Amino acid sequence: MCRPASLAEQKQEQTAGLSVQWQDLTVGVGPKRVPVLRNLTGGASAGALTAVLGPSGSGKSTLLGTVSARFPSQLRVLRGSVRYDGEAWDRSRHKRRVAFVEQEDALLKDLTVRQTLTFAAALRGEPDPAARASLMLHELNLDKCADQAIGGANIRREISGGQRRRVSIGHELLLDPGLVLLDEPTSGLDSHAAAKIFRILKDLSTRGVAVLATLHQPTDAMFLGFDSLLLLRDGEASYAGDPQNAVAAIAPKPPPKGMPIADYLMEVICGDDAKQATAREAAATTGTISISEEAGPALPWLSQFIILLKRCFLAHRLDLVDPMLLANMFSVMLLSATLWSGQGSKRPRTETSVRDISGLLFLSPVYWAFQLMILALYTFPADRVVVTKERAAGLYSISAYFLARTSVDTLTIVLMSPLLSLIYYFAAGLRPSEVGWHLLTLFLNSLCAHSAGLCIGAWIMNLKRATTLQTVFMLATMMCGGFYVRGVPVWLKWFGDLSFTRYAYGALLKIEYKGAHYDCAAGRCTVLRESALIDARIRRSSVGADLAVLAGFAVAFRLLAFFGLKRNTH
Ligand SMILES: Nc1ncnc2c1ncn2[C@@H]1O[C@H](COP(=O)(O)OP(=O)(O)OP(=O)(O)O)[C@@H](O)[C@H]1O
């Protein structure tokens, strides 16, 4: 059996580093491909800590993004090349060897620190993920907060900013990368927390890993600990080489007493009195360890799915039992039970009592549709940053994530509507013998609504826009579906056919009024044939056909959601 390496052993263990070199690199961003990096030449060697410093907007993040090869749609190499151990980027070989700790922490807020690292290790295929995570916790000095939740900015802040940054770093290090890119790993941290992170990076580089980091206001101790320095200004290199020689190379005089060297250099490259600031030393490219094998096999699909299913449950379990949500659902159902109490069992039926019960049979699917669609809209946008990042590292396939993420919600949220509808069903005096069909219809209606919400959320990750589209879709299809007006123009009728709640409403009416009569002007009329409330289109289809259409919509929306997610997490 595999025994995890002890901390001491791990410290001595040399990791095969992955050197990166960029040559005459010019990179454009945005749709117009505006160049923000120009003619850059340099690199980050295995076993060295290379720091990138520069004023805000000088292109530090763009350089890291380009080297990570993760944002092909946003960053375009216009000229020059980036090579990894002398080779061009090969997604299948390199993506699992390059770790990228971005400026924003991409962590699931409701997982604890330990769970976060354990799932990362499990997805990496570690034989004993818990032991590996424990070692990492210890190494990053996170033992004390190991069982606290990460916490979100507006929800809970269980761990400090410095601890969050270390969790992000640990998450990436569990990949055993050869090249680690870090965008401002110390920003917003006090000097003690920043020094801790710096020590971790230094330790990593001494193990053989190539470390390339942008750093915010490093202290002199940190500055002199860099193995190599790249100073950027307006996308061009002001200096590249040994940090010890930087002042002599580009500054007119030594830094004033008490002023950190990095701050002084920043002032020099931004100031007008700088020496012509394009002194470059050849970036060190020696000591490259050549890598021939990949970072390890990906897990089989089923294992990915099982791990992700557990993680999705732990990370989102609190969303499912949100007291506000439950109170909302319970109160609407209780109010329905009160307002419609005994209406369905009144005999003989009249046009008025048919109208009242039709109101309930309309309101119920429409309420659940709106409620569940809104819930589903948030599903993918909330995880997008994490999933995009993990997919880029090749940890799992999008189908495994999609199924894992949606099955937990499907089983809980979608089952809520039939279960809670029981609150009004018997109180309103609806047909006891048809309860099963009523609940099945609500289940399929909820499945449809949930799938439609997933679909909109997957394609439009901007929540404001997604909510607007959801409202427009629901109201427009209901209006064209003949709920409020009969004379819908022929050319708009097809749009009304997209109103899945219409099929649910039709099915619920037919289930409740199958063979039922009411007192009318002619004496005795059949509800489903003669009541003015039930329009011809609803009458024409059978319950089976309505349910089949609902199931079809649910499948179609889910497939569309899958493709949307795939597209938006690339
Ligand atoms: N997707 C984009 N579309 C348009 N411009 C962009 C895009 N990404 C970056 N830029 C521009 O490129 C320039 C470099 O940005 P970058 O984020 O690389 O700078 P930075 O040095 O990392 O800044 P900071 O230290 O503030 O994070 C900036 O002027 C920025 O506005």
XYZ file of C-alpha atoms and ligand atoms in Angstrom, residues 29-30 36 55-62 103 184, ligand 1:
44
model
C -6.283 41.568 -25.646
C -9.970 42.114 -26.186
C -0.602 45.098 -24.094
C 2.802 49.387 -11.999
C -0.892 48.627 -12.306
C -1.872 47.983 -15.910
C 1.681 47.220 -17.022
C 0.686 43.752 -18.242
C 1.721 41.446 -15.378
C -1.544 39.483 -15.326
C -1.582 39.358 -19.110
C -5.831 37.062 -8.339
C -0.510 38.789 -6.704
N -9.762 41.448 -21.715
C -9.239 42.671 -21.852
N -9.775 43.557 -22.704
C -9.260 44.800 -22.874
N -8.178 45.253 -22.195
C -7.606 44.417 -21.315
C -8.095 43.080 -21.088
N -7.294 42.506 -20.167
C -6.361 43.426 -19.843
N -6.545 44.554 -20.525
C -5.714 45.775 -20.462
O -4.376 45.372 -20.565
C -3.542 46.162 -19.743
C -2.719 45.231 -18.843
O -3.595 44.628 -17.905
P -3.068 43.610 -16.808
O -4.235 43.142 -16.028
O -2.220 42.596 -17.459
O -2.159 44.582 -15.936
P -1.512 44.300 -14.508
O -0.123 44.791 -14.583
O -1.690 42.878 -14.102
O -2.382 45.249 -13.609
P -2.771 45.068 -12.026
O -1.496 45.133 -11.256
O -3.622 46.277 -11.769
O -3.500 43.780 -11.897
C -4.456 47.095 -18.975
O -4.405 48.354 -19.593
C -5.827 46.471 -19.121
O -6.808 47.467 -19.130
